[in-house]
PDB file of C-alpha atoms in Angstrom:
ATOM      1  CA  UNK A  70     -13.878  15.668  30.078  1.00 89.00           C
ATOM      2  CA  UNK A  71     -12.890  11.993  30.157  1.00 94.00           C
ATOM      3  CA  UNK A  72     -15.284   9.431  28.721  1.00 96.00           C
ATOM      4  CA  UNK A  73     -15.371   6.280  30.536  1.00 96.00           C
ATOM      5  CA  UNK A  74     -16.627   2.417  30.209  1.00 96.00           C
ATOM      6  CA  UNK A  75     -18.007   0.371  32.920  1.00 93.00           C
ATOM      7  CA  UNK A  76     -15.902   2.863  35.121  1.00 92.00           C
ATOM      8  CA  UNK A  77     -12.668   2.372  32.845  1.00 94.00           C
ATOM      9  CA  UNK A  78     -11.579   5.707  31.371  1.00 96.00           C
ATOM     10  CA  UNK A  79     -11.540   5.099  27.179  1.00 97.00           C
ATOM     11  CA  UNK A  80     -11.056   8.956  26.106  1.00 97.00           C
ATOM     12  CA  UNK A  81      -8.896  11.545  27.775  1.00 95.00           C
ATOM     13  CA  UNK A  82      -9.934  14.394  24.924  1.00 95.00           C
ATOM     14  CA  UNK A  83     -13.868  14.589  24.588  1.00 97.00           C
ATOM     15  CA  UNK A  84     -15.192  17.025  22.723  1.00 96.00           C
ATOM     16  CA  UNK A  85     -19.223  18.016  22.808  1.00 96.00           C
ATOM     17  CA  UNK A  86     -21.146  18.259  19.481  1.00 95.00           C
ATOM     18  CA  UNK A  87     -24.405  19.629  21.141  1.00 91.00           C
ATOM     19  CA  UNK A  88     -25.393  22.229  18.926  1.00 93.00           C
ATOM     20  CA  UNK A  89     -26.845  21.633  15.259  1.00 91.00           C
ATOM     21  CA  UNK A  90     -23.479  22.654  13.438  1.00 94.00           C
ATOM     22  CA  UNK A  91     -21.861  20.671  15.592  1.00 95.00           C
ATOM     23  CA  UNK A  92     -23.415  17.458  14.521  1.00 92.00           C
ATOM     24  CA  UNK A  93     -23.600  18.212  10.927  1.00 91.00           C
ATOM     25  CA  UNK A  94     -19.710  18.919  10.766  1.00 94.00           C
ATOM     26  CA  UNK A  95     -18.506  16.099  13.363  1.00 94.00           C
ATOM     27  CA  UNK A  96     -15.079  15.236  11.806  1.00 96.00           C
ATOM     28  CA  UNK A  97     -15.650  16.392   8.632  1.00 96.00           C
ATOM     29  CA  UNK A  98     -12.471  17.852   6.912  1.00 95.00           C
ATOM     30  CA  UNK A  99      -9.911  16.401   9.668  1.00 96.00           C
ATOM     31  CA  UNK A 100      -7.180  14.816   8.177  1.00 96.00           C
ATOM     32  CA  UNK A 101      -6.703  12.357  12.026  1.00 95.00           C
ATOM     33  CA  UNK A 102      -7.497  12.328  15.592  1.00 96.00           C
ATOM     34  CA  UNK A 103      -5.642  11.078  18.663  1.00 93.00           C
ATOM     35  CA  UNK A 104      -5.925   7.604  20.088  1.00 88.00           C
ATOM     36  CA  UNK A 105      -7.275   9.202  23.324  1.00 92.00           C
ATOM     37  CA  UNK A 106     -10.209  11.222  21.628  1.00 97.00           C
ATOM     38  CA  UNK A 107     -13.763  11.129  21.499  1.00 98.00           C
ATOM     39  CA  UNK A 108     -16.619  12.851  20.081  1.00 98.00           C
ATOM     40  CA  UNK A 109     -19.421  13.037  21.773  1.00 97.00           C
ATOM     41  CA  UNK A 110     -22.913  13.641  20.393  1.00 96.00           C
ATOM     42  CA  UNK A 111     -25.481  15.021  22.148  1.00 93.00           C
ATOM     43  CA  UNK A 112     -29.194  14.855  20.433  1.00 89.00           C
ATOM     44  CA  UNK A 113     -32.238  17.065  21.337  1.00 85.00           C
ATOM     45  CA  UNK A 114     -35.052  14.207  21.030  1.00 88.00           C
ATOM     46  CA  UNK A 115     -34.434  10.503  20.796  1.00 89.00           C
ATOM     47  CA  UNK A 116     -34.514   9.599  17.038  1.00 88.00           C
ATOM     48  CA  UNK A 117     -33.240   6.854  14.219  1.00 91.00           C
ATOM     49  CA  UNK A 118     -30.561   8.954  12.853  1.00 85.00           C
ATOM     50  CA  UNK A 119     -27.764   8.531  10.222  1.00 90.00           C
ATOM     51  CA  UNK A 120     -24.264   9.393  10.171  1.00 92.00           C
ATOM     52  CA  UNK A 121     -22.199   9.543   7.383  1.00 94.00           C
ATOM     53  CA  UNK A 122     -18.269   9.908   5.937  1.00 96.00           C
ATOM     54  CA  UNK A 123     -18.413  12.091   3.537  1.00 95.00           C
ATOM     55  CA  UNK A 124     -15.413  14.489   4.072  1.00 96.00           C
ATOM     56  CA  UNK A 125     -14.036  11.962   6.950  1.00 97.00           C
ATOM     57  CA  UNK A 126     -10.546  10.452   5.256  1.00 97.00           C
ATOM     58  CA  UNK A 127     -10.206   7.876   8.342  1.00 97.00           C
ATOM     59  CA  UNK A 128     -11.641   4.690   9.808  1.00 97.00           C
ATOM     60  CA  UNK A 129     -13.913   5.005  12.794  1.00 97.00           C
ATOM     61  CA  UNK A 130     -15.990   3.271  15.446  1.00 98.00           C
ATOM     62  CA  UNK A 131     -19.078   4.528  16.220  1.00 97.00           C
ATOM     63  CA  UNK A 132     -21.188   3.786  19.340  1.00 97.00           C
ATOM     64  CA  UNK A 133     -25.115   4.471  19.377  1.00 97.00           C
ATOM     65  CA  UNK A 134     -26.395   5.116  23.490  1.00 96.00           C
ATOM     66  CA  UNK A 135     -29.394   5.387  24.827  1.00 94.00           C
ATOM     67  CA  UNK A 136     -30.951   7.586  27.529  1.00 92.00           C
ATOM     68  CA  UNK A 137     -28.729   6.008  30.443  1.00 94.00           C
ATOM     69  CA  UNK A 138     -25.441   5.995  28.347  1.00 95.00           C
ATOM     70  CA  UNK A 139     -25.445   2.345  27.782  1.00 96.00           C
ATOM     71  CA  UNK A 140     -24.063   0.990  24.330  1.00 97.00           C
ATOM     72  CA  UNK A 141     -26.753  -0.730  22.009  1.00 96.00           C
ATOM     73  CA  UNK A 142     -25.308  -0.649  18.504  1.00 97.00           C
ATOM     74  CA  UNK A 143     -21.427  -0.755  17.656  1.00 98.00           C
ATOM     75  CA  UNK A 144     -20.294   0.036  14.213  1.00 97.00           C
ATOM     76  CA  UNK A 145     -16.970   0.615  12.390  1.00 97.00           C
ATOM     77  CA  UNK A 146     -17.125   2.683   9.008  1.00 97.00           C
ATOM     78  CA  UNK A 147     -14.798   3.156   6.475  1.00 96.00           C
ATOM     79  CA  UNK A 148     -13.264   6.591   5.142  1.00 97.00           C
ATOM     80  CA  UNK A 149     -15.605   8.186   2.586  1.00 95.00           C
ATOM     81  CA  UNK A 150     -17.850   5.543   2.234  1.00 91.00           C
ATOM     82  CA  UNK A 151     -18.838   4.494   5.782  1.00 93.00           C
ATOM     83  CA  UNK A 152     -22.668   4.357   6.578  1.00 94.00           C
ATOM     84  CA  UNK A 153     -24.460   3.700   9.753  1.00 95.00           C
ATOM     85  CA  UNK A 154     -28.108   4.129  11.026  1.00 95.00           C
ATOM     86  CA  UNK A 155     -29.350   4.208  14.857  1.00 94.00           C
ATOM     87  CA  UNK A 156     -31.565   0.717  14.661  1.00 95.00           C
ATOM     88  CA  UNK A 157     -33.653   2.351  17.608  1.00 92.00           C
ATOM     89  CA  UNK A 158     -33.839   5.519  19.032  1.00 90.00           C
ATOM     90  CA  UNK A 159     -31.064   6.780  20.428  1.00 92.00           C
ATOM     91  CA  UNK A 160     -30.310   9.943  22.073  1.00 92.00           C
ATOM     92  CA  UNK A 161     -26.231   9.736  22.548  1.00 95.00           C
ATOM     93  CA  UNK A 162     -23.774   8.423  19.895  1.00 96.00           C
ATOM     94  CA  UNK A 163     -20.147   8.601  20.365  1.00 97.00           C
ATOM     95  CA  UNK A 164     -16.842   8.780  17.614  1.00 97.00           C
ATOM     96  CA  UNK A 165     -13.669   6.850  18.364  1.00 98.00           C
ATOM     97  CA  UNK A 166     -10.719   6.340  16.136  1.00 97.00           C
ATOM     98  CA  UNK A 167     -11.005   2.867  14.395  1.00 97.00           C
ATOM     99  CA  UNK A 168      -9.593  -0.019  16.636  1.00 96.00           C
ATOM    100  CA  UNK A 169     -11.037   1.085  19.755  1.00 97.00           C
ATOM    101  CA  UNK A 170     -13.332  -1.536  20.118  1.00 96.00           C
ATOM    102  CA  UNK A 171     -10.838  -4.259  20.314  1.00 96.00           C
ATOM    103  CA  UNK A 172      -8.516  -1.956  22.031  1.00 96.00           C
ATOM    104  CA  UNK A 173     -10.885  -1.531  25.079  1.00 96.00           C
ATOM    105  CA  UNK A 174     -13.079  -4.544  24.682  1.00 97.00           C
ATOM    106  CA  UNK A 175     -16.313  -2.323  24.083  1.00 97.00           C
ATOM    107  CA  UNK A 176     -20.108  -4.589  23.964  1.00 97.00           C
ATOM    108  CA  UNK A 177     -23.424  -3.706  23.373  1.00 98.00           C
ATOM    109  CA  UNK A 178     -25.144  -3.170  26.709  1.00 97.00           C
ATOM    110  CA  UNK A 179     -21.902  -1.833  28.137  1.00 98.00           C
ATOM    111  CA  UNK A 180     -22.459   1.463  30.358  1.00 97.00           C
ATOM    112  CA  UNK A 181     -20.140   4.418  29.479  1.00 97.00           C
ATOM    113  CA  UNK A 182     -19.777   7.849  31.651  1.00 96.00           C
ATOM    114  CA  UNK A 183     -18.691  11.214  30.960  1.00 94.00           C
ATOM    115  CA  UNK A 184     -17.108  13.367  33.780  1.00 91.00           C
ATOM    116  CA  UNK A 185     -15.429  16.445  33.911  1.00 86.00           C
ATOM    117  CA  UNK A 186     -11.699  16.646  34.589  1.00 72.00           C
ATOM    118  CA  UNK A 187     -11.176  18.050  38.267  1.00 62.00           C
ATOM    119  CA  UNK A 188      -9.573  21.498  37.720  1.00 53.00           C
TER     120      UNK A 188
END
């Protein structure tokens, strides 16, 4: 899957948390990931949730969507420490490597994209 902005591909390497212990692991207990990587989360019922990194020894920015994909809160968190909560409900959220908003020039309001890979 690629993961794109405003029609400008941002992650090569997307990877689904759509199940429960999906999105209670996320990137728990990985030591890195690649510049080209995403995680994409996938929630059953819009909702103000939390996300936390505990277990998570990197930086990372994280990008709360709503119901058509479109960015409305940015955050980066620290290793360990980082905390973030949704400010509305959100259905989508998404977990870059640290940099990538300046890197791609990412806003709030901004519509991102996922599409499969043709085979």
């Amino acid at each position: 899957m690629l993961l794109k902005v405003n029609g400008k591909m941002i992650a090569r390497d997307v990877e689904l948390a759509d199940t429960l212990l999906k999105r209670t692991m996320g990137l728990m207990f990985r030591m890195n990931i690649p510049q080209d990587y995403a995680m994409f989360f996938s929630i059953n019922k819009p909702c103000k949730f939390s996300i936390h990194m505990f277990f998570v020894p990197f930086s990372l920015d994280v990008f709360f969507l709503d119901s058509n994909y479109r960015i409305t809160q940015i955050e980066s968190l620290r290793p360990w420490l980082g905390l973030a909560r949704a400010k509305n409900a959100t259905l989508y959220m998404v977990e870059m490597a640290a940099g990538s908003v300046e890197k791609y020039g990412l806003e709030v309001g901004q519509q991102m994209s996922l599409e499969n890979i043709p085979s």
